[in-house]
Tab-separated table of C-alpha atoms in Angstrom:
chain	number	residue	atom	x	y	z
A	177	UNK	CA	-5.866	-20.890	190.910
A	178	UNK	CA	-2.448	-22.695	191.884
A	179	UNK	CA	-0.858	-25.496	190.043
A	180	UNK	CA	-1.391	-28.382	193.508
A	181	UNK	CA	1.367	-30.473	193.719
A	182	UNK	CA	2.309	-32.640	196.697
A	183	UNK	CA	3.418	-30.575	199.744
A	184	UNK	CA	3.012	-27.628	198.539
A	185	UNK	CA	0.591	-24.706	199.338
A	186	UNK	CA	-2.909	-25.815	197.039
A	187	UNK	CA	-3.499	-21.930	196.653
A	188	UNK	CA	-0.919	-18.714	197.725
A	189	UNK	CA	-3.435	-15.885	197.555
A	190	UNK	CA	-5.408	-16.439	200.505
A	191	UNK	CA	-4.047	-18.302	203.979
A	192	UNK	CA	-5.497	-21.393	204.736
A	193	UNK	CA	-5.655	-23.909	207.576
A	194	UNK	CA	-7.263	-26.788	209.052
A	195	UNK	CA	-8.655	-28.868	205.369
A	196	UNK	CA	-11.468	-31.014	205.558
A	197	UNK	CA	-10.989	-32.937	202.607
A	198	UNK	CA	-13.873	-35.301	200.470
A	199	UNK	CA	-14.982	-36.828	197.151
A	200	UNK	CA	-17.898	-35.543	195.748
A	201	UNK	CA	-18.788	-35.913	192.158
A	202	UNK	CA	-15.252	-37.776	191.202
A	203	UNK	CA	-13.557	-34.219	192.108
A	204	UNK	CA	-11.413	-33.712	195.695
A	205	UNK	CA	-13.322	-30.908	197.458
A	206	UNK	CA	-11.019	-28.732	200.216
A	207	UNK	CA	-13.087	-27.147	202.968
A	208	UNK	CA	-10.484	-25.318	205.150
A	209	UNK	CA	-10.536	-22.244	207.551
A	210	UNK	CA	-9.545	-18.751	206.102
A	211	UNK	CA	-6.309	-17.234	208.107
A	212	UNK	CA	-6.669	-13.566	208.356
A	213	UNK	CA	-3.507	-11.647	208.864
A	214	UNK	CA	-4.023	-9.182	212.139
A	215	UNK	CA	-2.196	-8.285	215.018
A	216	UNK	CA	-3.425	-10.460	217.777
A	217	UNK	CA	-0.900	-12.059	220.637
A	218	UNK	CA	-0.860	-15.251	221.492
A	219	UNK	CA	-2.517	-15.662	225.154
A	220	UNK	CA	-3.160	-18.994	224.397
A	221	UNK	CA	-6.632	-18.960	224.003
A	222	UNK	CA	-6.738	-18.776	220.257
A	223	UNK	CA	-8.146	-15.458	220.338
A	224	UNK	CA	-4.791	-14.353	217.618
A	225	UNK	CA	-6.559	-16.559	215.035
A	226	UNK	CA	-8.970	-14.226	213.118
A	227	UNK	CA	-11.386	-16.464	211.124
A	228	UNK	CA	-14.535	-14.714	209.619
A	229	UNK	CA	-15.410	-16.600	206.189
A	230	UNK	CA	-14.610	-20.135	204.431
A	231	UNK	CA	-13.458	-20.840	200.783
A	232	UNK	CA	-14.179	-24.016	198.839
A	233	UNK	CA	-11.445	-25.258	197.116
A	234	UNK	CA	-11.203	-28.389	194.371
A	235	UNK	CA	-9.064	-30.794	192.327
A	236	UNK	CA	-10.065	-32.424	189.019
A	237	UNK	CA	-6.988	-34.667	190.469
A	238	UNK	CA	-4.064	-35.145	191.891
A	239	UNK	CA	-1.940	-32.365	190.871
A	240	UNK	CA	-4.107	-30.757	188.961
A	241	UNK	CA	-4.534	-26.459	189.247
A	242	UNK	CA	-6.449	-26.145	192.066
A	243	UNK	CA	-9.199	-23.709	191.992
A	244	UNK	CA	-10.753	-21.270	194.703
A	245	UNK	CA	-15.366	-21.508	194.220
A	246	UNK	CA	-14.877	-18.394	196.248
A	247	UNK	CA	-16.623	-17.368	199.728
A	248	UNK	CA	-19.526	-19.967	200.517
A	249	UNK	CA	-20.198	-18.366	203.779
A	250	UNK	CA	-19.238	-15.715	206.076
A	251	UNK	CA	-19.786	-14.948	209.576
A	252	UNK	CA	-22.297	-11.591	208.953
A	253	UNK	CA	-24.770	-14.482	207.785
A	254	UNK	CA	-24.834	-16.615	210.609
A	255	UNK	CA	-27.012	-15.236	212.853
A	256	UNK	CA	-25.957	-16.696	216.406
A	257	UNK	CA	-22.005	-16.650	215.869
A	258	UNK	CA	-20.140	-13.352	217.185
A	259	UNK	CA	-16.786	-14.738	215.573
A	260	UNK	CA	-13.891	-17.311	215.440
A	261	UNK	CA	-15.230	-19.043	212.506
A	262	UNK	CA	-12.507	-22.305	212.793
A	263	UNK	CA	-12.196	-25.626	211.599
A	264	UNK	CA	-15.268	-26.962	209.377
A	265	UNK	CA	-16.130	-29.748	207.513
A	266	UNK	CA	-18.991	-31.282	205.441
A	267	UNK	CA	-21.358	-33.710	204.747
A	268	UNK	CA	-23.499	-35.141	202.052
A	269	UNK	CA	-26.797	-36.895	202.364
A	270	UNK	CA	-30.796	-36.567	201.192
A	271	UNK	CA	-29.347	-34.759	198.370
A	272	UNK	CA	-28.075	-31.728	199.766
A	273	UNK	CA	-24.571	-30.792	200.964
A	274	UNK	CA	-24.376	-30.004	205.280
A	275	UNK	CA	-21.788	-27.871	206.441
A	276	UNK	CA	-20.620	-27.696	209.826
A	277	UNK	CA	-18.818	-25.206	211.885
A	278	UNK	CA	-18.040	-23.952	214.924
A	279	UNK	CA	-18.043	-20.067	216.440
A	280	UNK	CA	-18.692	-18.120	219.272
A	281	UNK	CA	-21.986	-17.502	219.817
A	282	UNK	CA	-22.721	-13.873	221.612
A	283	UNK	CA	-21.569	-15.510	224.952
A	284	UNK	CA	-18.305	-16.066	223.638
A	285	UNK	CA	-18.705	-20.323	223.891
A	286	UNK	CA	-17.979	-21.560	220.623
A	287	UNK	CA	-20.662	-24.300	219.606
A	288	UNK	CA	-21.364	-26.158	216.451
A	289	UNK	CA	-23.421	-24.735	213.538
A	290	UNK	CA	-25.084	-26.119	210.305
A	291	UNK	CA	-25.388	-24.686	206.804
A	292	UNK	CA	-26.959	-26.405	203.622
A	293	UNK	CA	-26.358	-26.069	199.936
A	294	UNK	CA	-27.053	-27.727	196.954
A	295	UNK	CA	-23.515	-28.171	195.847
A	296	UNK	CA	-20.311	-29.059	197.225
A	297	UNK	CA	-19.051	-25.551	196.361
A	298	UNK	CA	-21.372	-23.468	198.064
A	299	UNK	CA	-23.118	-21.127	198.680
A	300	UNK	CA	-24.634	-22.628	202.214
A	301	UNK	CA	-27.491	-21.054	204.239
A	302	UNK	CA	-26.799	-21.031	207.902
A	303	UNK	CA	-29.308	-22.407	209.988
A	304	UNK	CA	-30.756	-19.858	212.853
A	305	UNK	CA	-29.457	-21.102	215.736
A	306	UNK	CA	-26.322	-23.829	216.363
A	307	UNK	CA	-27.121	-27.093	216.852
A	308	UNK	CA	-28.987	-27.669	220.307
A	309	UNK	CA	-26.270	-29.583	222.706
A	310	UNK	CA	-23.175	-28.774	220.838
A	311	UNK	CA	-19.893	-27.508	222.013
A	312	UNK	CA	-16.220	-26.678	221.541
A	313	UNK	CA	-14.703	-26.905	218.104
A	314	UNK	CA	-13.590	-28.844	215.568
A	315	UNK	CA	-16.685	-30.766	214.065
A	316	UNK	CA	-16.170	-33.925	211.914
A	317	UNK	CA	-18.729	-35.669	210.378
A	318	UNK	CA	-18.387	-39.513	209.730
A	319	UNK	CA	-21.666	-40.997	207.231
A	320	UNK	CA	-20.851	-44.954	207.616
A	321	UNK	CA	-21.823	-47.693	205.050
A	322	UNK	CA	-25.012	-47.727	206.967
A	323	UNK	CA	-25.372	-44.277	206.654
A	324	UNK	CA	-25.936	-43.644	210.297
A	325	UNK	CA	-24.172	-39.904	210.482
A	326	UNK	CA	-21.928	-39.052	213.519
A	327	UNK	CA	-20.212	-35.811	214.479
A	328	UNK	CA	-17.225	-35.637	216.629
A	329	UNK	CA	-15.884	-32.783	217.902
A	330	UNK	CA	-13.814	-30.986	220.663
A	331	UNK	CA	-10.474	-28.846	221.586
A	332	UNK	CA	-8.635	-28.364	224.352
A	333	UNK	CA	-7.822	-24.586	225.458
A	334	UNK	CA	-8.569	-21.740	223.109
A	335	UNK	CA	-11.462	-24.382	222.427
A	336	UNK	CA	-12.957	-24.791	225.458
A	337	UNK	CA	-13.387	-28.776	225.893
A	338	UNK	CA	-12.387	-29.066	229.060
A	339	UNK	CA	-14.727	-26.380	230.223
A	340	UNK	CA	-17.909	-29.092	229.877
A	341	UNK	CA	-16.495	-31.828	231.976
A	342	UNK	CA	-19.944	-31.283	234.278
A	343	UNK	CA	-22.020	-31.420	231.469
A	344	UNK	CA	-22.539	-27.722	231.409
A	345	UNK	CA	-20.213	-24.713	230.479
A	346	UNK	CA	-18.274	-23.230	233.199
A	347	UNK	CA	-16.053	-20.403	233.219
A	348	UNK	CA	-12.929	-21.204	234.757
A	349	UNK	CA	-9.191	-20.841	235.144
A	350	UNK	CA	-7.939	-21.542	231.775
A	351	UNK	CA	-9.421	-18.425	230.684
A	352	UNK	CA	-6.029	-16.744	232.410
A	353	UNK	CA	-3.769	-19.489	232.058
A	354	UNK	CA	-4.024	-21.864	228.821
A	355	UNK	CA	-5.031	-25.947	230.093
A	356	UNK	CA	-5.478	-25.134	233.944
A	357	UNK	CA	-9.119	-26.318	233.743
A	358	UNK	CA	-8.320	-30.138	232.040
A	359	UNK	CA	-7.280	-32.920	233.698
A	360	UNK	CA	-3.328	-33.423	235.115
A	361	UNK	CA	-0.347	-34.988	235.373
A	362	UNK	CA	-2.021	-39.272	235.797
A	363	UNK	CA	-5.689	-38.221	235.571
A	364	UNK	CA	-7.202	-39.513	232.318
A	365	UNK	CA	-6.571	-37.095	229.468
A	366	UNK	CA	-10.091	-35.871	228.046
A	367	UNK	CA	-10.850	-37.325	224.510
A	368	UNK	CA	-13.298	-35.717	221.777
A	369	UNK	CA	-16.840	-36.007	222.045
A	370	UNK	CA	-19.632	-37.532	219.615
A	371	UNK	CA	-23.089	-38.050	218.946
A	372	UNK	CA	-25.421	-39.391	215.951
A	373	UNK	CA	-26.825	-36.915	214.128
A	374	UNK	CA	-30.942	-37.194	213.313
A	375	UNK	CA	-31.663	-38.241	209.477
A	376	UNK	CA	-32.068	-34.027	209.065
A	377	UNK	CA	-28.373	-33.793	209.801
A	378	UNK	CA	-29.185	-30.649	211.464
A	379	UNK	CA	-29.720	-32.097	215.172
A	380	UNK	CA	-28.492	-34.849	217.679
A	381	UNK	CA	-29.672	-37.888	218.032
A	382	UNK	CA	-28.690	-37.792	221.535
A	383	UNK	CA	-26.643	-35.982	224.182
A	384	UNK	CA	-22.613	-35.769	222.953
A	385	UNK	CA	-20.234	-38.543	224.845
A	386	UNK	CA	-16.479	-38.554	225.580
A	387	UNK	CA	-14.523	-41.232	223.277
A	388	UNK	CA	-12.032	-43.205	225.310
A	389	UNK	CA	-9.242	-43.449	223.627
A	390	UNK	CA	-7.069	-46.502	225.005
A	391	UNK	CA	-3.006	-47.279	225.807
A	392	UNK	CA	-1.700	-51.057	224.181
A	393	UNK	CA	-2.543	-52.113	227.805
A	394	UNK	CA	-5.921	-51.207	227.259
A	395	UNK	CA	-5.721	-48.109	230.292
A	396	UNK	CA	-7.025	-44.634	228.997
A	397	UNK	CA	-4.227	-42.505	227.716
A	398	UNK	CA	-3.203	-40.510	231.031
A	399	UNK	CA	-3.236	-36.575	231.070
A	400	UNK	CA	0.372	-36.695	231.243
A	401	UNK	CA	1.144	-38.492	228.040
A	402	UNK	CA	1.479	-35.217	225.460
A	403	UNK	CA	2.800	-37.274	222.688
A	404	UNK	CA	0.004	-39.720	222.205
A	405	UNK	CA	-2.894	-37.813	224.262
A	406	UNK	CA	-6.181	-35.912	222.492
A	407	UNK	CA	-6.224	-32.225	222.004
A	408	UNK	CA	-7.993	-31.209	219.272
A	409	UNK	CA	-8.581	-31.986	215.396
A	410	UNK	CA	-10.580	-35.456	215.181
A	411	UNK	CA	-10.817	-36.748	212.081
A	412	UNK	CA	-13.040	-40.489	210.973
A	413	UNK	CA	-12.397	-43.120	208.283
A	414	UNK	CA	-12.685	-46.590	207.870
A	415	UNK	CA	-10.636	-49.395	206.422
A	416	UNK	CA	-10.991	-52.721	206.242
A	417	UNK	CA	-14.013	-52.482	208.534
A	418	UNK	CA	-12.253	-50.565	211.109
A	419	UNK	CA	-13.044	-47.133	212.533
A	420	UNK	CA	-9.935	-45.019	212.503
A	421	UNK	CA	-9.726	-41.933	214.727
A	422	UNK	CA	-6.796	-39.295	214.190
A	423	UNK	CA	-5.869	-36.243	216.048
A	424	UNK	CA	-4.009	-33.786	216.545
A	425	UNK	CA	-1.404	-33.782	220.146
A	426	UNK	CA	-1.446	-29.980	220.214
A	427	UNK	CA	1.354	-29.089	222.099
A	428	UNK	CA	3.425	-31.651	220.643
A	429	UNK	CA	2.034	-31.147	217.465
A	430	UNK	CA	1.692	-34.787	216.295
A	431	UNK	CA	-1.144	-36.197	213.920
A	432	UNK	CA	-1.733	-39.564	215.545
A	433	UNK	CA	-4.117	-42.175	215.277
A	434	UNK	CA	-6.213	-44.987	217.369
A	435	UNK	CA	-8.324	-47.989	215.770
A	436	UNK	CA	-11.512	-49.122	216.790
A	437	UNK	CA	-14.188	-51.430	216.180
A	438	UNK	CA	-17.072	-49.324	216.983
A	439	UNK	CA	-17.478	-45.589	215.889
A	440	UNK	CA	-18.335	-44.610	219.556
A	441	UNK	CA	-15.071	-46.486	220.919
A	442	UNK	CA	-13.505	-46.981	222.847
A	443	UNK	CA	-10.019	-46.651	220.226
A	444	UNK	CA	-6.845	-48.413	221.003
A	445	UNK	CA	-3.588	-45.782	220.164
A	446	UNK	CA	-1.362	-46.984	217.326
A	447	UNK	CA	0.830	-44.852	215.884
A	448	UNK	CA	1.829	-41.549	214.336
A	449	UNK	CA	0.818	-40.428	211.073
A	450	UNK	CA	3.032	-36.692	210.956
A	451	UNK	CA	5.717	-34.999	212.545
A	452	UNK	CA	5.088	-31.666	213.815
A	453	UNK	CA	4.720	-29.228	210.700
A	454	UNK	CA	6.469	-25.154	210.126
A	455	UNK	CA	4.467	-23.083	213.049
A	456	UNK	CA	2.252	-24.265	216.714
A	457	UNK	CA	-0.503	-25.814	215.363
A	458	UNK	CA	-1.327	-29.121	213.601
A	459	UNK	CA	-4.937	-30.341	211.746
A	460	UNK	CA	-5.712	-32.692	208.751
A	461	UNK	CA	-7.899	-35.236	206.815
A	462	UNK	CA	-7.453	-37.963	205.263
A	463	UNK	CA	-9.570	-39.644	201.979
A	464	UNK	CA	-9.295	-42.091	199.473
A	465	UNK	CA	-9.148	-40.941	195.982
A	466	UNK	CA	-8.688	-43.308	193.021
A	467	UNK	CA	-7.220	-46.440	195.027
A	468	UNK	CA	-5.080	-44.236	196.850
A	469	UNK	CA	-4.864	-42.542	200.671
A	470	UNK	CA	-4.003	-38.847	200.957
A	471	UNK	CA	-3.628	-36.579	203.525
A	472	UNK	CA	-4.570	-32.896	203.695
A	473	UNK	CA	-2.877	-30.723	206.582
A	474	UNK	CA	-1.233	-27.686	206.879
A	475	UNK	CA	1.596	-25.629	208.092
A	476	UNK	CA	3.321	-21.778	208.250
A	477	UNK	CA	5.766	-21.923	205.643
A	478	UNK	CA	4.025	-19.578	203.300
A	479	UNK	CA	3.919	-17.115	205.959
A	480	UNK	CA	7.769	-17.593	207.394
A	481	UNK	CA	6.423	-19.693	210.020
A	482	UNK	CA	3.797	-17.162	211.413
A	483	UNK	CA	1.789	-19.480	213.185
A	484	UNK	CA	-1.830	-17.718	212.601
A	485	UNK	CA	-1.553	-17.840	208.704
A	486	UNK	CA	-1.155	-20.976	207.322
A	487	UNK	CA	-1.297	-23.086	204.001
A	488	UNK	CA	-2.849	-25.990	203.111
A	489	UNK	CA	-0.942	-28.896	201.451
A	490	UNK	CA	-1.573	-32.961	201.102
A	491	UNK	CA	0.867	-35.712	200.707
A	492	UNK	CA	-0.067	-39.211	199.725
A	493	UNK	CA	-0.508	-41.935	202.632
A	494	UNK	CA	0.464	-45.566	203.139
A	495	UNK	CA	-1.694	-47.678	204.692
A	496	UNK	CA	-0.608	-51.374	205.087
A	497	UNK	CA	-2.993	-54.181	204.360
A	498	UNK	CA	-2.887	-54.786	208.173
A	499	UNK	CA	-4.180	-51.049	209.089
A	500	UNK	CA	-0.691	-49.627	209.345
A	501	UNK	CA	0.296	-45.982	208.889
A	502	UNK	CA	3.572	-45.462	207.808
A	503	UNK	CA	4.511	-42.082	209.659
A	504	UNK	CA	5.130	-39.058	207.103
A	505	UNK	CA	7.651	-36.583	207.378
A	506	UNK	CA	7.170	-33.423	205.236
């Protein structure tokens, strides 16, 4: 348990990274990865981060201790992953709790796998296999007013995005030298991908799409364009009837978001919500919590700015009445 209070670590005895954040039962619940320290170089295919469980954490409220449910699942119970147990996040609907994740599977592709619970703290029982037609990393799961269920995902690099552009996986030269396989200089910049999820929120609806994600001109953000382009990290809410996509820049380690009117796209860029953090990488969420915004990221200053074990914070967020995002700086 750590006494949570804004920008600071919401626990010290574990590392922590990449929070999916939501309100269940009047109570924040944190679902973040689980930094393990070990001695692997960066070769910039993420193969230094050593994931292998997930934590649940909660708040009563804002600043209130924040407590650790323990291990809700771990990679020796997932029977198709071989490791990298990333970025997760979670879902609620037909009365149970669906949590999503990606690994490698024994091929070494990372894909998308499902787990169910009964509560928001775990424990969750991996399904067999991942879900049929999913790839890459970094699943979010949006559940609209409708409650029509989508999951976006997708990475760049150490999470192999760029690697489907065919439709199918193929091994190629960014497996020696990090980005050679996406898409340069003035070529469009790859966005995430998405698809509805079935009303067993364990399958697709349909095959995953790329989301277009649009200049003020209305011309896809170009390749080219590191401070506004996708990399990895999607995140969905709404406001005011808007869909809001955020991301993370990667390389130039921006949060940044795009508005749209559709959940599918395509999204029109608009702005920055964080500077780059303490250490290389970047990843958030962002929910509403008692009339208020927040957002949950993280960064490396627990560690001395060791960039594979991180710490989870959350600041609160201004959003205008017009769908503004007044950039933080932590």
């Amino acid at each position: 348990m750590s006494n949570s209070k804004p920008n600071t670590p919401l626990v010290t005895h574990i590392y922590t990274a990449d929070p999916s954040a939501h309100v269940f039962e009047n109570k924040i619940y944190i679902y973040p990865s689980h930094d393990l320290e070990n001695g692997g170089l960066d070769d910039g295919t993420g193969d230094h981060f050593r994931m292998e469980d997930y934590h649940v954490l909660s708040l009563e409220d804002i600043g209130a201790p924040c407590i650790d449910h323990g291990e809700a699942l771990h990679i020796k119970d997932v029977p198709w992953a071989s490791e990298q147990m990333w970025a997760p996040d979670i879902a609620f609907k037909n009365g149970k709790y669906y949590f999503y994740f990606p690994a490698k599977d024994k091929e070494g592709i990372f894909r998308i796998g499902a787990a169910v619970g009964d509560r928001p703290e775990g424990p969750f029982k991996a399904e067999a296999n991942y879900i049929e037609g999913s790839y890459s990393i970094d699943p979010a799961v949006f559940v609209d007013d409708d409650e029509k269920a989508y999951l976006i995902c997708g990475g760049l690099w150490g999470g192999q995005l760029e690697k489907w552009q065919t439709g199918s996986y193929v091994k190629g030269a960014s497996d020696m030298v990090a980005g050679a396989d996406g898409p340069q200089g003035k070529q469009n910049a790859l966005g995430p991908v998405i698809a509805r999820m079935n009303d067993d929120m364990l399958s697709f609806m349909e095959t995953p799409i790329e989301v277009k994600i649009l200049d003020e001109n209305g011309e896809p953000l170009k390749a080219d364009d590191n401070d506004r382009r996708y990399f990895e990290g999607p995140w969905m809410h709404k406001f005011n009837g808007k869909y809001y996509l955020s991301y993370s820049t990667g390389d130039t380690h921006y949060i940044v978001y795009a508005v749209s009117d559709n959940p599918y796209g395509p999204y029109t860029y608009k702005g920055r919500i964080l500077e780059p953090v303490v250490g290389w990488t970047t990843h958030h969420s962002i929910i509403s919590f008692k009339d208020k915004w927040y957002l949950f990221y993280h960064d490396s200053t627990m560690s001395g700015g060791a960039t594979p074990l991180r710490c989870v914070k959350y600041a609160e967020l201004t959003i205008d009445e017009d769908g503004t995002i007044t950039t933080l700086r932590t």
